[in-house]
Coordinates of N, CA and C in Angstrom, one line a residue:
Chain A
G1 N 2.1 10.5 9.6 CA 3.5 9.0 8.7 C 2.8 9.1 7.2
A2 N 4.3 8.3 6.6 CA 4.1 8.2 4.7 C 3.8 9.5 4.2
V3 N 4.8 10.5 4.4 CA 4.9 11.2 3.5 C 6.0 11.4 2.2
V4 N 5.4 11.9 1.4 CA 5.8 11.8 0.0 C 6.3 13.1 0.0
S5 N 7.3 13.7 -0.4 CA 7.6 14.8 -1.3 C 8.0 14.9 -2.6
Q6 N 8.0 16.2 -3.0 CA 8.8 16.4 -4.6 C 9.5 17.7 -4.6
H7 N 10.2 17.2 -5.4 CA 11.1 19.1 -5.6 C 11.7 18.8 -6.9
P8 N 11.5 20.0 -8.1 CA 10.5 21.4 -7.1 C 9.4 21.4 -7.1
S9 N 8.7 22.2 -7.1 CA 7.3 22.1 -7.0 C 6.4 22.5 -8.6
W10 N 7.6 23.3 -9.0 CA 6.9 23.7 -10.3 C 8.7 24.4 -11.3
V11 N 8.9 24.1 -11.9 CA 9.8 24.3 -13.0 C 9.2 24.6 -14.5
I12 N 10.2 26.0 -14.9 CA 10.6 26.4 -16.4 C 11.5 25.6 -17.1
C13 N 11.4 25.2 -18.1 CA 12.9 25.3 -18.8 C 12.7 25.7 -20.4
K14 N 13.6 25.6 -20.4 CA 13.7 26.2 -22.1 C 13.2 24.6 -23.1
S15 N 13.2 24.7 -24.3 CA 12.8 23.5 -25.3 C 14.0 22.8 -25.6
G16 N 14.7 21.2 -25.3 CA 15.7 21.0 -25.7 C 16.6 20.7 -24.6
T17 N 16.0 21.0 -23.5 CA 17.0 21.1 -22.2 C 16.3 20.2 -22.0
S18 N 17.0 19.4 -21.0 CA 17.3 18.3 -20.1 C 16.6 19.0 -18.1
V19 N 15.5 17.9 -17.8 CA 14.8 18.4 -15.8 C 15.2 17.6 -15.4
K20 N 15.4 17.3 -14.1 CA 15.3 16.2 -13.3 C 14.1 16.9 -11.7
I21 N 13.4 16.0 -11.8 CA 12.2 16.1 -10.2 C 12.8 14.9 -9.8
E22 N 12.7 14.9 -8.5 CA 12.9 14.3 -7.0 C 11.5 13.6 -6.5
C23 N 11.3 12.5 -6.0 CA 10.2 12.1 -5.3 C 11.6 11.4 -4.5
R24 N 10.9 11.9 -2.9 CA 11.5 11.4 -1.4 C 10.3 10.8 -1.1
S25 N 10.4 10.2 0.0 CA 9.6 9.0 0.9 C 10.4 9.4 2.2
L26 N 10.0 10.6 3.0 CA 10.4 11.2 4.2 C 10.1 10.6 5.2
D27 N 9.5 9.5 5.5 CA 9.2 8.8 6.9 C 8.9 7.1 6.8
F28 N 9.1 7.0 5.7 CA 9.0 5.3 5.0 C 10.3 4.6 4.1
Q29 N 10.7 4.0 4.4 CA 11.6 3.7 3.2 C 10.9 2.4 1.6
A30 N 10.4 3.2 0.7 CA 9.9 3.1 -0.1 C 10.1 1.7 -1.4
T31 N 10.4 0.6 -1.3 CA 10.8 -0.3 -2.1 C 10.2 -0.3 -3.6
T32 N 9.0 0.9 -3.4 CA 8.2 0.6 -5.4 C 7.8 2.1 -5.3
M33 N 8.4 2.9 -6.3 CA 7.8 4.3 -6.3 C 7.0 3.7 -7.9
F34 N 6.0 5.0 -8.1 CA 5.1 5.5 -9.5 C 5.2 6.5 -9.9
W35 N 5.4 6.6 -11.2 CA 5.3 7.9 -12.0 C 4.1 8.3 -12.6
Y36 N 3.8 9.6 -12.3 CA 1.8 9.3 -13.6 C 2.2 10.8 -13.8
R37 N 1.7 11.0 -14.8 CA 1.6 12.2 -15.8 C 0.5 12.9 -15.6
Q38 N -0.1 14.5 -15.7 CA -1.1 14.6 -15.8 C -1.8 15.8 -16.4
F39 N -2.2 15.7 -17.4 CA -2.6 16.7 -18.5 C -4.2 17.8 -18.2
P40 N -4.0 19.1 -18.1 CA -5.0 20.0 -18.2 C -6.2 19.4 -17.9
K41 N -7.0 19.1 -17.0 CA -8.4 18.6 -16.7 C -8.8 17.0 -17.0
Q42 N -7.7 16.4 -17.1 CA -7.7 15.1 -17.6 C -7.0 14.1 -15.9
S43 N -7.1 13.2 -15.7 CA -6.8 11.9 -15.1 C -5.1 12.1 -14.9
L44 N -4.8 11.0 -14.0 CA -3.6 10.6 -14.0 C -3.6 9.6 -14.9
M45 N -2.5 9.4 -15.5 CA -1.9 8.3 -16.0 C -0.3 7.4 -15.7
L46 N -0.4 6.6 -15.5 CA 0.8 5.9 -15.1 C 1.5 5.8 -16.1
M47 N 3.2 6.1 -15.8 CA 4.3 6.8 -16.6 C 5.0 5.2 -16.5
A48 N 5.3 4.7 -15.5 CA 6.1 3.9 -15.2 C 6.3 3.5 -13.5
T49 N 6.6 2.1 -13.5 CA 7.0 1.9 -11.6 C 8.2 1.2 -11.5
S50 N 8.9 1.8 -10.6 CA 10.2 1.4 -10.7 C 10.5 1.0 -8.9
N51 N 11.1 -0.3 -9.0 CA 11.5 -0.7 -7.7 C 12.7 -0.4 -7.5
E52 N 13.1 -0.2 -6.4 CA 14.5 -0.4 -5.5 C 15.9 -0.7 -6.1
G53 N 16.4 -0.4 -7.0 CA 17.7 -0.9 -7.2 C 17.5 -1.4 -8.9
S54 N 16.6 -1.9 -9.5 CA 16.1 -2.6 -10.3 C 15.7 -1.5 -11.6
K55 N 15.6 -1.4 -12.9 CA 15.0 -1.2 -13.9 C 13.7 -0.4 -13.8
A56 N 13.2 0.8 -14.2 CA 11.8 0.8 -14.4 C 11.5 -0.2 -15.1
T57 N 9.5 -0.6 -14.9 CA 8.6 -0.4 -16.2 C 7.9 0.9 -16.4
Y58 N 8.1 0.6 -17.9 CA 7.0 1.7 -18.3 C 6.1 1.4 -19.2
E59 N 5.0 2.0 -18.7 CA 3.9 1.9 -19.1 C 3.7 2.0 -20.9
Q60 N 3.1 1.2 -21.6 CA 2.9 1.3 -23.3 C 3.0 2.7 -23.6
G61 N 3.7 3.5 -24.5 CA 3.3 4.3 -25.6 C 4.7 5.6 -24.3
V62 N 4.9 5.0 -23.2 CA 5.6 5.9 -22.2 C 7.5 5.7 -23.1
E63 N 8.1 6.6 -24.1 CA 9.5 6.6 -24.5 C 10.9 6.2 -23.0
K64 N 11.1 5.6 -22.7 CA 12.1 5.5 -21.5 C 13.0 5.8 -21.9
D65 N 13.6 6.4 -23.1 CA 14.5 6.9 -23.3 C 14.8 8.4 -23.5
K66 N 13.7 8.9 -23.1 CA 12.5 10.4 -23.1 C 12.7 10.4 -21.2
F67 N 11.8 9.5 -21.0 CA 12.0 9.5 -19.2 C 12.6 9.5 -18.9
L68 N 13.6 9.3 -18.1 CA 14.5 8.6 -17.4 C 14.3 8.3 -16.1
I69 N 14.2 6.7 -15.7 CA 13.4 6.8 -13.8 C 15.1 6.0 -13.4
N70 N 15.1 6.9 -12.3 CA 16.0 6.1 -11.7 C 15.4 6.5 -10.0
H71 N 16.1 4.8 -9.3 CA 15.6 5.0 -7.8 C 16.6 3.8 -7.3
A72 N 17.5 4.6 -7.2 CA 18.6 4.2 -6.1 C 19.0 3.9 -4.9
S73 N 17.9 4.7 -4.4 CA 17.6 4.8 -2.9 C 16.4 4.4 -2.4
L74 N 15.9 3.9 -1.5 CA 15.2 3.1 -0.8 C 13.9 4.7 -0.4
T75 N 14.6 6.1 -0.3 CA 13.9 6.9 -0.2 C 13.8 7.7 -1.1
L76 N 14.6 7.5 -2.7 CA 14.6 8.6 -3.7 C 14.2 7.8 -4.5
S77 N 13.5 8.2 -5.6 CA 13.4 8.0 -6.8 C 13.5 9.8 -7.8
T78 N 14.4 9.8 -9.1 CA 14.2 10.4 -9.5 C 13.9 10.5 -11.1
L79 N 13.0 11.5 -11.7 CA 13.0 11.1 -13.4 C 13.2 12.5 -14.0
T80 N 14.0 12.0 -15.0 CA 14.8 12.9 -15.8 C 13.9 13.6 -17.3
V81 N 13.6 13.8 -17.8 CA 13.0 14.4 -18.8 C 14.0 14.9 -19.5
T82 N 14.2 14.3 -20.8 CA 15.4 14.7 -21.5 C 15.0 15.1 -22.6
S83 N 15.4 16.5 -23.3 CA 15.5 16.8 -24.5 C 14.0 17.4 -24.5
A84 N 13.2 17.9 -23.8 CA 12.1 18.6 -23.4 C 11.2 19.4 -24.6
H85 N 10.4 19.0 -24.2 CA 9.3 19.9 -25.4 C 8.0 20.3 -25.0
P86 N 7.6 21.2 -25.3 CA 6.4 22.0 -24.9 C 5.4 20.9 -24.8
E87 N 5.5 19.8 -25.4 CA 4.0 19.0 -25.6 C 4.7 17.6 -23.8
D88 N 5.6 18.1 -23.1 CA 6.1 17.7 -22.4 C 5.7 18.6 -21.2
S89 N 4.9 19.3 -21.7 CA 4.7 20.3 -20.3 C 3.1 19.7 -19.8
S90 N 3.4 19.3 -18.3 CA 2.5 18.7 -17.8 C 2.6 19.0 -16.2
F91 N 1.6 18.0 -15.4 CA 1.7 18.0 -13.9 C 2.2 16.6 -13.4
Y92 N 3.4 16.4 -12.9 CA 4.3 15.1 -13.0 C 4.0 14.6 -11.4
I93 N 3.1 13.2 -10.9 CA 2.9 13.4 -9.6 C 3.6 11.9 -9.6
C94 N 4.1 11.7 -8.4 CA 4.9 10.2 -8.1 C 4.0 9.7 -6.3
S95 N 4.1 8.6 -6.8 CA 3.7 8.3 -5.6 C 5.1 6.6 -4.5
A96 N 4.6 6.5 -4.0 CA 5.4 5.8 -3.3 C 4.8 4.5 -2.2
S97 N 5.4 3.2 -2.3 CA 4.7 2.2 -1.1 C 6.0 1.4 -0.8
D98 N 5.5 1.0 0.7 CA 6.5 0.3 1.1 C 7.1 -0.8 0.6
L99 N 6.0 -1.3 0.5 CA 6.1 -3.2 -0.5 C 5.4 -3.1 -1.7
P100 N 6.0 -4.0 -2.7 CA 5.1 -4.2 -3.6 C 3.3 -4.4 -3.3
G101 N 2.6 -3.8 -4.0 CA 1.1 -4.2 -3.5 C 1.1 -3.9 -2.6
N102 N 1.3 -2.5 -1.6 CA 1.0 -2.0 -0.3 C 0.6 -0.8 -1.0
E103 N -0.3 0.0 -0.2 CA -0.9 1.4 -0.2 C 0.0 2.1 -0.9
Q104 N -0.3 3.2 -1.8 CA 0.9 4.2 -2.4 C 0.5 5.3 -1.6
F105 N 1.5 5.6 -1.7 CA 0.8 7.2 -1.0 C 1.5 8.8 -1.9
F106 N 0.9 9.9 -2.3 CA 1.3 10.4 -3.0 C 1.8 11.6 -3.0
G107 N 2.9 12.1 -3.4 CA 3.5 13.3 -3.1 C 2.7 14.6 -4.5
P108 N 2.7 16.0 -3.6 CA 2.2 16.9 -4.3 C 2.3 17.1 -5.2
G109 N 3.0 17.0 -6.3 CA 3.1 16.9 -7.7 C 4.1 18.0 -8.4
T110 N 4.8 18.0 -9.1 CA 5.4 18.6 -10.0 C 4.9 19.2 -11.5
R111 N 4.9 21.1 -11.5 CA 4.4 21.2 -12.5 C 5.4 21.8 -13.8
L112 N 5.3 21.0 -14.9 CA 6.8 21.6 -15.5 C 6.4 22.4 -16.5
T113 N 6.5 23.3 -17.3 CA 6.6 24.5 -18.0 C 8.0 24.1 -19.0
V114 N 7.6 23.9 -20.5 CA 8.6 23.4 -21.1 C 8.5 24.7 -22.2
L115 N 9.1 26.3 -22.8 CA 8.7 27.3 -23.3 C 9.1 26.3 -24.9
Chain B
A1 N -8.9 -6.9 -16.7 CA -8.3 -5.2 -16.4 C -9.3 -4.7 -15.6
Q2 N -9.0 -3.7 -15.1 CA -9.8 -2.9 -14.0 C -10.2 -1.8 -15.0
S3 N -11.1 -0.5 -14.4 CA -11.7 0.2 -15.0 C -12.5 1.0 -14.6
V4 N -12.3 2.6 -13.8 CA -13.1 3.7 -13.5 C -14.2 4.0 -14.1
T5 N -15.5 4.4 -14.0 CA -16.0 5.5 -14.5 C -16.8 6.2 -13.7
Q6 N -16.4 7.7 -13.4 CA -17.4 9.0 -13.3 C -18.1 9.8 -13.8
L7 N -19.5 9.8 -13.6 CA -20.4 10.0 -14.4 C -20.2 11.2 -13.6
G8 N -20.5 12.7 -14.9 CA -20.5 13.7 -14.7 C -18.8 14.4 -14.2
S9 N -18.6 15.1 -15.2 CA -17.1 15.9 -15.3 C -17.4 16.8 -14.3
H10 N -18.2 17.9 -14.2 CA -18.1 19.3 -13.4 C -20.2 18.7 -12.4
V11 N -20.4 18.5 -11.0 CA -21.6 19.0 -10.3 C -21.4 20.5 -9.8
S12 N -22.4 20.9 -9.7 CA -22.4 22.3 -8.8 C -23.4 21.8 -7.4
V13 N -23.3 22.7 -6.2 CA -23.8 22.0 -5.0 C -24.0 23.1 -4.8
S14 N -25.2 23.4 -3.7 CA -25.1 24.8 -3.2 C -24.8 24.7 -2.2
E15 N -24.3 25.3 -0.9 CA -23.3 25.3 0.3 C -24.6 25.2 1.2
G16 N -24.2 23.9 1.7 CA -24.8 23.5 2.6 C -26.2 22.2 1.8
A17 N -25.7 21.9 0.9 CA -26.3 20.8 0.1 C -26.1 19.4 0.2
L18 N -26.6 18.6 0.1 CA -26.1 17.3 -0.5 C -24.9 17.1 -1.9
V19 N -24.3 16.4 -1.5 CA -23.1 16.3 -2.4 C -23.0 14.6 -2.8
L20 N -22.8 14.7 -3.4 CA -23.2 13.0 -4.7 C -22.4 13.1 -5.8
L21 N -20.9 12.4 -5.6 CA -20.5 12.1 -6.7 C -20.7 10.9 -7.4
R22 N -20.8 10.4 -8.4 CA -20.8 9.5 -9.1 C -19.6 8.5 -9.6
C23 N -19.3 6.9 -9.1 CA -18.7 6.2 -9.9 C -19.0 5.2 -9.8
N24 N -18.9 4.4 -11.3 CA -19.1 2.6 -11.2 C -17.6 2.1 -11.5
Y25 N -17.5 1.0 -11.4 CA -15.7 -0.1 -11.5 C -16.2 -1.0 -12.0
S26 N -15.1 -1.3 -12.7 CA -14.9 -3.3 -13.2 C -14.0 -3.4 -12.6
S27 N -14.5 -4.8 -12.3 CA -12.9 -5.6 -12.4 C -13.1 -7.0 -11.5
S28 N -12.3 -7.3 -12.4 CA -12.4 -9.2 -12.3 C -11.8 -10.0 -11.2
V29 N -12.1 -9.0 -10.2 CA -11.2 -9.4 -9.1 C -11.7 -8.5 -7.8
P30 N -11.9 -8.9 -6.3 CA -12.8 -8.1 -6.0 C -11.8 -6.7 -5.9
P31 N -12.2 -5.7 -5.6 CA -11.6 -4.5 -5.8 C -11.0 -3.8 -4.4
Y32 N -10.4 -3.5 -4.6 CA -9.5 -1.8 -3.6 C -10.5 -0.7 -4.0
L33 N -11.2 0.3 -3.8 CA -11.4 1.2 -4.4 C -11.3 3.1 -3.4
F34 N -10.9 3.8 -3.9 CA -10.8 4.7 -3.3 C -11.0 5.9 -4.1
W35 N -11.4 7.2 -3.3 CA -11.7 8.2 -3.2 C -9.9 9.5 -3.0
Y36 N -9.9 9.9 -3.6 CA -9.2 11.4 -3.6 C -9.1 12.5 -4.3
V37 N -9.1 13.4 -3.3 CA -9.4 14.5 -3.7 C -8.2 15.6 -4.1
Q38 N -8.1 16.8 -5.3 CA -7.3 17.0 -5.6 C -7.3 18.6 -5.7
Y39 N -6.7 19.5 -5.3 CA -6.8 21.1 -5.0 C -5.6 21.6 -6.3
P40 N -6.4 22.7 -6.4 CA -5.6 23.3 -7.7 C -3.8 23.0 -7.6
N41 N -3.6 22.5 -8.5 CA -1.3 22.4 -8.2 C -0.8 21.8 -7.3
Q42 N -2.5 21.0 -7.2 CA -1.5 20.0 -5.5 C -1.5 18.4 -6.3
G43 N -1.2 17.7 -5.3 CA -1.3 16.3 -5.6 C -2.4 16.1 -4.9
L44 N -2.1 14.7 -4.2 CA -4.1 13.6 -4.3 C -3.6 13.8 -3.0
Q45 N -4.8 13.5 -2.0 CA -4.9 13.6 -0.3 C -5.6 12.2 -0.7
L46 N -5.7 11.6 0.1 CA -7.0 10.3 0.0 C -7.9 10.5 1.0
L47 N -8.8 10.4 0.5 CA -10.3 10.9 1.7 C -10.9 9.9 2.0
L48 N -10.6 8.6 0.9 CA -11.3 7.1 2.3 C -11.0 6.2 1.2
K49 N -11.2 4.6 2.1 CA -10.8 4.1 0.9 C -11.5 2.5 1.4
Y50 N -12.1 1.6 0.3 CA -12.5 0.0 0.6 C -11.6 -1.0 0.0
T51 N -11.6 -1.5 1.4 CA -10.6 -2.8 0.6 C -11.8 -3.9 1.4
T52 N -11.9 -4.4 2.5 CA -12.9 -5.2 2.9 C -13.4 -5.0 4.0
G53 N -14.3 -5.8 4.3 CA -15.3 -5.6 5.6 C -16.5 -4.6 5.3
A54 N -16.7 -3.8 6.2 CA -18.0 -3.2 6.4 C -18.1 -2.5 4.3
T55 N -19.2 -2.6 4.3 CA -19.1 -1.5 3.2 C -19.8 0.2 2.8
L56 N -19.5 0.6 4.3 CA -20.2 1.9 4.5 C -18.8 2.1 4.9
V57 N -17.8 3.3 3.5 CA -16.6 4.1 4.3 C -16.7 4.9 5.0
K58 N -16.2 5.5 5.8 CA -16.4 7.0 6.4 C -14.8 7.5 5.9
G59 N -14.5 8.6 5.5 CA -13.3 9.2 5.3 C -13.3 10.8 5.9
I60 N -12.2 11.3 5.7 CA -11.9 12.7 6.4 C -13.3 13.6 6.1
N61 N -13.0 14.7 6.1 CA -13.9 16.4 5.9 C -15.2 15.6 5.7
G62 N -15.6 14.5 6.5 CA -17.1 14.4 6.2 C -18.1 13.6 5.1
F63 N -17.1 13.3 4.5 CA -17.3 12.3 3.3 C -17.2 10.5 3.7
E64 N -18.1 10.4 3.2 CA -18.5 9.2 3.3 C -18.7 8.4 1.8
A65 N -18.2 6.5 0.9 CA -18.7 6.6 0.3 C -18.8 4.4 0.7
E66 N -19.7 4.0 0.0 CA -20.4 2.7 -0.4 C -20.6 2.1 -1.0
F67 N -19.5 0.8 -0.6 CA -19.7 -0.2 -1.8 C -20.7 -0.9 -2.0
K68 N -21.1 -1.1 -3.0 CA -22.2 -1.7 -3.7 C -21.8 -3.0 -4.7
K69 N -21.4 -4.0 -4.3 CA -20.9 -4.9 -5.5 C -22.0 -5.1 -6.3
S70 N -23.2 -5.6 -6.2 CA -24.4 -5.3 -7.0 C -24.5 -4.6 -8.3
E71 N -24.0 -3.3 -7.8 CA -24.1 -2.1 -8.6 C -23.2 -1.7 -8.9
T72 N -21.7 -2.4 -8.6 CA -20.6 -2.3 -9.1 C -20.5 -0.2 -8.9
S73 N -20.7 -0.3 -7.6 CA -20.9 1.5 -7.7 C -20.0 1.5 -6.4
F74 N -19.7 3.2 -6.2 CA -18.6 3.3 -5.2 C -18.8 4.6 -5.0
H75 N -19.9 4.9 -4.6 CA -20.8 6.5 -5.1 C -19.8 7.5 -3.4
L76 N -19.7 8.8 -3.8 CA -19.0 9.5 -2.6 C -19.7 10.5 -2.3
T77 N -20.0 10.4 -1.0 CA -21.4 11.5 -0.8 C -21.1 12.2 0.6
K78 N -21.6 13.3 1.0 CA -21.3 14.2 1.9 C -22.6 15.3 2.3
P79 N -23.2 15.3 3.4 CA -24.5 15.5 3.7 C -24.6 16.8 3.4
S80 N -23.5 17.8 3.5 CA -23.7 19.2 3.5 C -22.5 19.9 3.2
A81 N -22.3 20.2 2.0 CA -21.5 20.5 1.3 C -20.6 22.8 2.2
H82 N -19.8 22.1 1.6 CA -19.0 23.3 2.2 C -18.1 23.9 1.1
M83 N -18.2 25.7 1.2 CA -17.2 25.9 0.1 C -15.7 25.3 -0.4
S84 N -15.0 25.1 1.3 CA -13.5 24.4 1.2 C -13.7 23.2 0.7
D85 N -15.1 22.6 -0.2 CA -15.3 21.1 -0.8 C -14.9 21.0 -1.8
A86 N -14.6 22.3 -2.8 CA -14.3 23.0 -3.8 C -13.3 22.6 -4.4
A87 N -13.4 21.4 -5.8 CA -11.6 20.9 -5.9 C -12.3 19.8 -7.1
E88 N -11.0 18.2 -7.4 CA -11.3 18.0 -7.9 C -11.4 16.5 -7.5
Y89 N -12.3 15.5 -7.6 CA -12.1 14.2 -6.8 C -12.0 13.1 -8.1
F90 N -11.5 12.5 -7.4 CA -11.0 11.1 -8.4 C -11.8 9.7 -7.8
C91 N -12.0 8.9 -8.7 CA -12.1 7.5 -7.8 C -11.3 6.4 -8.4
A92 N -10.5 5.9 -7.8 CA -9.9 4.7 -8.2 C -10.1 3.4 -8.1
V93 N -9.4 2.4 -8.5 CA -9.9 1.3 -8.1 C -8.4 0.3 -8.7
T94 N -7.7 -0.5 -8.0 CA -6.9 -1.4 -8.2 C -7.0 -2.8 -8.7
G95 N -6.2 -3.1 -9.1 CA -6.6 -4.6 -9.8 C -5.7 -5.8 -9.1
P96 N -5.3 -6.8 -9.6 CA -5.6 -8.1 -8.7 C -3.9 -7.5 -7.7
G97 N -3.8 -8.3 -6.6 CA -2.3 -7.4 -6.1 C -2.2 -6.5 -5.0
G98 N -3.5 -6.4 -5.3 CA -3.5 -5.5 -4.0 C -3.7 -3.7 -4.5
Y99 N -2.7 -2.9 -4.3 CA -2.3 -1.7 -4.4 C -1.6 -1.7 -5.4
Q100 N -1.2 -2.3 -6.6 CA 0.3 -2.2 -7.2 C -0.3 -0.9 -9.0
K101 N -1.7 -1.7 -8.6 CA -1.9 -0.7 -10.2 C -3.8 -0.6 -10.0
V102 N -2.9 0.8 -9.6 CA -3.9 1.7 -9.4 C -4.9 3.1 -10.8
T103 N -5.6 2.2 -11.2 CA -6.7 2.9 -12.0 C -7.5 4.4 -11.8
F104 N -7.3 5.6 -12.0 CA -7.9 6.6 -11.9 C -9.0 6.4 -12.5
G105 N -10.5 6.9 -12.3 CA -11.7 7.9 -13.2 C -11.0 9.0 -13.8
T106 N -11.5 9.5 -14.5 CA -11.4 11.0 -15.5 C -11.7 11.7 -14.2
G107 N -12.2 12.4 -13.2 CA -12.5 12.9 -12.5 C -13.3 13.9 -12.8
T108 N -14.2 14.6 -11.9 CA -15.7 15.1 -11.1 C -14.9 16.4 -10.7
K109 N -15.1 17.7 -11.3 CA -15.1 19.2 -10.8 C -16.1 19.3 -10.1
L110 N -15.7 19.3 -8.7 CA -17.1 19.7 -7.1 C -16.7 21.7 -7.2
Q111 N -18.0 22.2 -8.2 CA -18.2 23.6 -7.4 C -19.4 23.7 -6.9
V112 N -19.0 24.0 -5.8 CA -19.6 24.8 -4.6 C -20.4 26.4 -4.8
I113 N -21.5 26.6 -4.7 CA -22.3 28.0 -5.0 C -22.7 28.3 -3.3
P114 N -22.1 30.0 -3.3 CA -22.4 30.2 -2.0 C -24.1 30.9 -1.8

């Protein structure tokens, strides 16, 4: 149980385009989802926390207009990187929990490369 | 605020040797502590966790960790390294409220030498 999937697993896009990454909880309802970014050889940094049906809470330094997060259902959250630039190239990982404060289960990650 | 320090960004051990990955934490409240493993280009897999109760925690793949409050440590060990253990390992701690905010350490890359 407690499986989280991400799609796509990797994506390459041109600079200036937008990319959408999906995070799904497959066997539980996730009221809270988290988005992390991991640069090469570095740790995971929390970007934002989203609760189903409400606006995401972004961490300091994360541009909310650039990284659009939608958590419209209890099993799906999306991260859209708008007007992507090469510096946005990173490994994006989501996690989900059934209730705020409960254990997070992590997805397999999405490798984004912006050319 | 909570924080995690992992000593040693790279650790090399011989196959069959003891694995010891160090983690020290800082937290103003009783912490929840985790060890995750990450294989190249993959997400995180939970190895083990400490919440309350027994301070020696056993996880998957033969790993275990001991919560030592007096030393604010949560070191990860495995008696005998296997080639398949080569990966990146992250120690993590939560803040008040349980799992809501997880803070990760910088990671330790484990190399297993045949």
